[in-house]
PDB file of C-alpha atoms in Angstrom:
ATOM      1  CA  UNK W1179      51.878  36.588  16.601  1.00 47.00           C
ATOM      2  CA  UNK W1180      54.909  34.570  15.182  1.00 51.00           C
ATOM      3  CA  UNK W1181      57.828  34.805  17.571  1.00 51.00           C
ATOM      4  CA  UNK W1182      61.288  35.888  15.220  1.00 54.00           C
ATOM      5  CA  UNK W1183      64.169  33.165  15.688  1.00 55.00           C
ATOM      6  CA  UNK W1184      67.785  33.943  15.330  1.00 82.00           C
ATOM      7  CA  UNK W1185      68.336  30.608  13.623  1.00 86.00           C
ATOM      8  CA  UNK W1186      69.506  31.009   9.945  1.00 92.00           C
ATOM      9  CA  UNK W1187      67.348  28.801   8.497  1.00 93.00           C
ATOM     10  CA  UNK W1188      69.429  29.030   5.092  1.00 92.00           C
ATOM     11  CA  UNK W1189      72.465  27.230   6.355  1.00 94.00           C
ATOM     12  CA  UNK W1190      72.649  23.584   5.965  1.00 93.00           C
ATOM     13  CA  UNK W1191      72.848  21.629   9.395  1.00 95.00           C
ATOM     14  CA  UNK W1192      75.495  18.886  10.034  1.00 95.00           C
ATOM     15  CA  UNK W1193      74.129  15.231   9.181  1.00 96.00           C
ATOM     16  CA  UNK W1194      74.575  13.836  12.757  1.00 93.00           C
ATOM     17  CA  UNK W1195      72.303  11.315  14.559  1.00 92.00           C
ATOM     18  CA  UNK W1196      71.975  12.772  18.002  1.00 89.00           C
ATOM     19  CA  UNK W1197      71.834   9.365  19.794  1.00 90.00           C
ATOM     20  CA  UNK W1198      74.561   7.598  17.703  1.00 93.00           C
ATOM     21  CA  UNK W1199      76.848  10.718  16.897  1.00 93.00           C
ATOM     22  CA  UNK W1200      76.987   9.165  13.383  1.00 94.00           C
ATOM     23  CA  UNK W1201      75.635  10.462  10.149  1.00 95.00           C
ATOM     24  CA  UNK W1202      71.972   9.289   9.070  1.00 95.00           C
ATOM     25  CA  UNK W1203      72.126   7.107   5.911  1.00 95.00           C
ATOM     26  CA  UNK W1204      70.098   7.587   3.060  1.00 97.00           C
ATOM     27  CA  UNK W1205      66.570   6.327   3.781  1.00 97.00           C
ATOM     28  CA  UNK W1206      63.008   6.332   2.623  1.00 97.00           C
ATOM     29  CA  UNK W1207      61.217   7.166   5.802  1.00 97.00           C
ATOM     30  CA  UNK W1208      61.889  10.243   7.742  1.00 98.00           C
ATOM     31  CA  UNK W1209      60.218  12.375  10.690  1.00 98.00           C
ATOM     32  CA  UNK W1210      60.185  15.961  11.283  1.00 98.00           C
ATOM     33  CA  UNK W1211      58.813  18.122  14.490  1.00 98.00           C
ATOM     34  CA  UNK W1212      57.194  21.349  14.032  1.00 98.00           C
ATOM     35  CA  UNK W1213      55.805  24.037  15.990  1.00 98.00           C
ATOM     36  CA  UNK W1214      53.035  26.328  15.197  1.00 97.00           C
ATOM     37  CA  UNK W1215      54.696  29.487  16.328  1.00 96.00           C
ATOM     38  CA  UNK W1216      57.558  28.840  14.062  1.00 95.00           C
ATOM     39  CA  UNK W1217      55.783  27.783  10.765  1.00 97.00           C
ATOM     40  CA  UNK W1218      55.607  30.080   7.970  1.00 97.00           C
ATOM     41  CA  UNK W1219      52.064  30.886   7.143  1.00 96.00           C
ATOM     42  CA  UNK W1220      52.356  28.865   3.642  1.00 97.00           C
ATOM     43  CA  UNK W1221      53.864  25.735   5.414  1.00 97.00           C
ATOM     44  CA  UNK W1222      51.176  23.389   4.048  1.00 97.00           C
ATOM     45  CA  UNK W1223      51.759  24.789   0.443  1.00 97.00           C
ATOM     46  CA  UNK W1224      55.643  23.925   0.997  1.00 96.00           C
ATOM     47  CA  UNK W1225      54.848  20.420   1.911  1.00 97.00           C
ATOM     48  CA  UNK W1226      51.569  19.731  -0.461  1.00 96.00           C
ATOM     49  CA  UNK W1227      53.805  17.810  -3.183  1.00 96.00           C
ATOM     50  CA  UNK W1228      55.938  15.555  -0.615  1.00 97.00           C
ATOM     51  CA  UNK W1229      54.490  12.124   0.194  1.00 98.00           C
ATOM     52  CA  UNK W1230      53.698  13.320   3.963  1.00 98.00           C
ATOM     53  CA  UNK W1231      51.517  12.130   6.670  1.00 98.00           C
ATOM     54  CA  UNK W1232      50.774  15.301   9.249  1.00 98.00           C
ATOM     55  CA  UNK W1233      49.582  14.338  12.854  1.00 98.00           C
ATOM     56  CA  UNK W1234      46.699  16.347  14.427  1.00 98.00           C
ATOM     57  CA  UNK W1235      48.025  19.448  16.634  1.00 98.00           C
ATOM     58  CA  UNK W1236      49.661  17.772  19.692  1.00 98.00           C
ATOM     59  CA  UNK W1237      48.538  20.434  22.102  1.00 97.00           C
ATOM     60  CA  UNK W1238      47.338  17.705  25.091  1.00 96.00           C
ATOM     61  CA  UNK W1239      50.914  16.348  25.524  1.00 96.00           C
ATOM     62  CA  UNK W1240      52.709  16.625  28.960  1.00 94.00           C
ATOM     63  CA  UNK W1241      56.196  15.611  30.271  1.00 91.00           C
ATOM     64  CA  UNK W1242      56.436  12.666  32.773  1.00 89.00           C
ATOM     65  CA  UNK W1243      56.531  15.472  35.633  1.00 92.00           C
ATOM     66  CA  UNK W1244      53.046  16.601  34.303  1.00 90.00           C
ATOM     67  CA  UNK W1245      53.945  19.910  32.490  1.00 94.00           C
ATOM     68  CA  UNK W1246      52.445  20.500  29.705  1.00 95.00           C
ATOM     69  CA  UNK W1247      54.628  20.255  26.386  1.00 95.00           C
ATOM     70  CA  UNK W1248      55.053  23.334  23.587  1.00 96.00           C
ATOM     71  CA  UNK W1249      52.239  22.458  20.791  1.00 97.00           C
ATOM     72  CA  UNK W1250      53.678  20.564  17.814  1.00 98.00           C
ATOM     73  CA  UNK W1251      52.849  18.569  14.941  1.00 98.00           C
ATOM     74  CA  UNK W1252      54.623  15.360  14.035  1.00 98.00           C
ATOM     75  CA  UNK W1253      55.412  15.130  10.183  1.00 98.00           C
ATOM     76  CA  UNK W1254      55.960  11.511   8.670  1.00 98.00           C
ATOM     77  CA  UNK W1255      57.574  11.412   5.190  1.00 98.00           C
ATOM     78  CA  UNK W1256      57.733   8.368   2.817  1.00 97.00           C
ATOM     79  CA  UNK W1257      59.442   8.116  -0.476  1.00 97.00           C
ATOM     80  CA  UNK W1258      59.250   5.593  -2.939  1.00 95.00           C
ATOM     81  CA  UNK W1259      63.228   6.079  -3.231  1.00 96.00           C
ATOM     82  CA  UNK W1260      65.943   6.747  -0.635  1.00 97.00           C
ATOM     83  CA  UNK W1261      66.261  10.423   0.332  1.00 98.00           C
ATOM     84  CA  UNK W1262      69.613  11.881   1.868  1.00 97.00           C
ATOM     85  CA  UNK W1263      69.461  13.960   5.361  1.00 97.00           C
ATOM     86  CA  UNK W1264      70.502  16.946   3.427  1.00 97.00           C
ATOM     87  CA  UNK W1265      67.398  16.530   1.112  1.00 98.00           C
ATOM     88  CA  UNK W1266      65.070  16.340   4.037  1.00 98.00           C
ATOM     89  CA  UNK W1267      66.667  18.953   6.331  1.00 98.00           C
ATOM     90  CA  UNK W1268      66.001  21.193   3.277  1.00 97.00           C
ATOM     91  CA  UNK W1269      62.227  20.792   3.854  1.00 98.00           C
ATOM     92  CA  UNK W1270      62.622  21.056   7.743  1.00 98.00           C
ATOM     93  CA  UNK W1271      64.596  24.314   7.350  1.00 97.00           C
ATOM     94  CA  UNK W1272      62.067  25.499   5.022  1.00 97.00           C
ATOM     95  CA  UNK W1273      59.683  24.889   7.816  1.00 98.00           C
ATOM     96  CA  UNK W1274      61.730  26.256  10.471  1.00 97.00           C
ATOM     97  CA  UNK W1275      61.805  22.677  12.204  1.00 97.00           C
ATOM     98  CA  UNK W1276      64.247  21.380  14.134  1.00 96.00           C
ATOM     99  CA  UNK W1277      66.563  18.728  12.248  1.00 96.00           C
ATOM    100  CA  UNK W1278      64.729  15.683  10.832  1.00 97.00           C
ATOM    101  CA  UNK W1279      65.116  12.062  12.078  1.00 96.00           C
ATOM    102  CA  UNK W1280      65.699   8.921   9.834  1.00 96.00           C
ATOM    103  CA  UNK W1281      62.558   6.478  11.129  1.00 95.00           C
ATOM    104  CA  UNK W1282      62.972   2.686  11.075  1.00 91.00           C
ATOM    105  CA  UNK W1283      59.362   1.748  11.402  1.00 91.00           C
ATOM    106  CA  UNK W1284      56.840   3.612   9.184  1.00 93.00           C
ATOM    107  CA  UNK W1285      54.178   2.029  10.726  1.00 91.00           C
ATOM    108  CA  UNK W1286      55.019   2.881  14.220  1.00 91.00           C
ATOM    109  CA  UNK W1287      55.642   6.252  13.240  1.00 94.00           C
ATOM    110  CA  UNK W1288      52.190   6.567  11.505  1.00 95.00           C
ATOM    111  CA  UNK W1289      50.425   4.937  14.539  1.00 92.00           C
ATOM    112  CA  UNK W1290      52.456   7.433  17.037  1.00 95.00           C
ATOM    113  CA  UNK W1291      50.916  10.586  15.278  1.00 97.00           C
ATOM    114  CA  UNK W1292      47.976   9.877  17.380  1.00 95.00           C
ATOM    115  CA  UNK W1293      49.464   7.685  19.937  1.00 95.00           C
ATOM    116  CA  UNK W1294      47.758   4.446  19.056  1.00 91.00           C
ATOM    117  CA  UNK W1295      50.277   2.445  20.935  1.00 87.00           C
ATOM    118  CA  UNK W1296      50.872   4.590  24.080  1.00 90.00           C
ATOM    119  CA  UNK W1297      47.407   4.403  25.946  1.00 90.00           C
ATOM    120  CA  UNK W1298      49.113   6.290  28.677  1.00 92.00           C
ATOM    121  CA  UNK W1299      49.356   9.401  26.402  1.00 94.00           C
ATOM    122  CA  UNK W1300      46.816  11.677  25.117  1.00 95.00           C
ATOM    123  CA  UNK W1301      44.618   9.974  22.462  1.00 96.00           C
ATOM    124  CA  UNK W1302      44.319  12.127  19.155  1.00 97.00           C
ATOM    125  CA  UNK W1303      41.679  11.277  16.581  1.00 96.00           C
ATOM    126  CA  UNK W1304      43.126   9.574  13.562  1.00 93.00           C
ATOM    127  CA  UNK W1305      40.343  11.310  11.396  1.00 95.00           C
ATOM    128  CA  UNK W1306      42.512  14.420  11.850  1.00 97.00           C
ATOM    129  CA  UNK W1307      45.743  13.166  10.221  1.00 97.00           C
ATOM    130  CA  UNK W1308      46.190  14.994   7.121  1.00 98.00           C
ATOM    131  CA  UNK W1309      48.088  13.284   4.007  1.00 98.00           C
ATOM    132  CA  UNK W1310      49.840  15.281   1.029  1.00 97.00           C
ATOM    133  CA  UNK W1311      51.537  13.926  -1.995  1.00 97.00           C
ATOM    134  CA  UNK W1312      49.955  10.518  -2.437  1.00 96.00           C
ATOM    135  CA  UNK W1313      50.857   9.413   1.164  1.00 97.00           C
ATOM    136  CA  UNK W1314      49.383   6.121   1.646  1.00 93.00           C
ATOM    137  CA  UNK W1315      47.758   6.542   5.060  1.00 94.00           C
ATOM    138  CA  UNK W1316      45.515   3.429   4.856  1.00 89.00           C
ATOM    139  CA  UNK W1317      48.203   1.017   4.037  1.00 87.00           C
ATOM    140  CA  UNK W1318      50.411   2.303   6.740  1.00 85.00           C
ATOM    141  CA  UNK W1319      47.737   1.510   9.259  1.00 81.00           C
ATOM    142  CA  UNK W1320      46.685  -1.785   8.144  1.00 76.00           C
ATOM    143  CA  UNK W1321      47.341  -4.929  10.083  1.00 64.00           C
ATOM    144  CA  UNK W1322      50.553  -6.791   9.085  1.00 66.00           C
ATOM    145  CA  UNK W1323      50.454 -10.102   7.923  1.00 71.00           C
ATOM    146  CA  UNK W1324      52.107 -11.496  11.119  1.00 72.00           C
ATOM    147  CA  UNK W1325      49.102  -9.285  13.045  1.00 68.00           C
ATOM    148  CA  UNK W1326      46.597 -11.010  10.746  1.00 71.00           C
ATOM    149  CA  UNK W1327      47.894 -14.410  11.580  1.00 79.00           C
ATOM    150  CA  UNK W1328      47.665 -13.775  15.213  1.00 79.00           C
ATOM    151  CA  UNK W1329      44.041 -12.722  14.873  1.00 76.00           C
ATOM    152  CA  UNK W1330      43.150 -15.706  12.749  1.00 82.00           C
ATOM    153  CA  UNK W1331      44.713 -18.027  15.531  1.00 84.00           C
ATOM    154  CA  UNK W1332      42.932 -16.205  18.332  1.00 82.00           C
ATOM    155  CA  UNK W1333      39.639 -16.470  16.535  1.00 85.00           C
ATOM    156  CA  UNK W1334      40.236 -20.243  16.310  1.00 86.00           C
ATOM    157  CA  UNK W1335      41.335 -20.857  19.555  1.00 84.00           C
ATOM    158  CA  UNK W1336      38.341 -18.917  20.894  1.00 83.00           C
ATOM    159  CA  UNK W1337      36.026 -20.961  18.593  1.00 83.00           C
ATOM    160  CA  UNK W1338      37.410 -24.231  19.474  1.00 79.00           C
ATOM    161  CA  UNK W1339      36.909 -23.343  23.333  1.00 78.00           C
ATOM    162  CA  UNK W1340      33.250 -22.346  22.520  1.00 74.00           C
ATOM    163  CA  UNK W1341      32.770 -25.839  20.577  1.00 79.00           C
ATOM    164  CA  UNK W1342      34.356 -27.755  23.467  1.00 76.00           C
ATOM    165  CA  UNK W1343      32.559 -26.519  26.212  1.00 76.00           C
ATOM    166  CA  UNK W1344      29.120 -25.918  24.186  1.00 70.00           C
ATOM    167  CA  UNK W1345      28.797 -29.725  23.460  1.00 57.00           C
TER     168      UNK W1345
END
């Protein structure tokens, strides 16, 4: 049974970054956290046209004190052009979600959908990431040019050592 909230989801929220207390600038990449018990039944229909990636249900996360966190999904939105806080907040409010946050690293946010770079956290299966609206998940998870160069350096160093010590 869904719990009824006393929040008026029709009222726009102030554009204020909780960390800096400054308004968010327009941006291409945004994140929203949603909670299953608050979501409308048609929530996937609401987001279907948006360029969005949805995490697996995070139902195994724990706080540093060991207490289990409330189950939630992470949503990452990636647009070709800039969107305002107000535009993204309209989506968040339609999902009955907390205020959206602008993200600086699309790749980092997408990798966080399954905690790829956080081995101390529960590792969710990346095959359970859902995408809508043409979101390019494969491109977001691909190695960067710098990562590829480092991998090539590592391979060359390994081969060099093999050659030196095998002769």
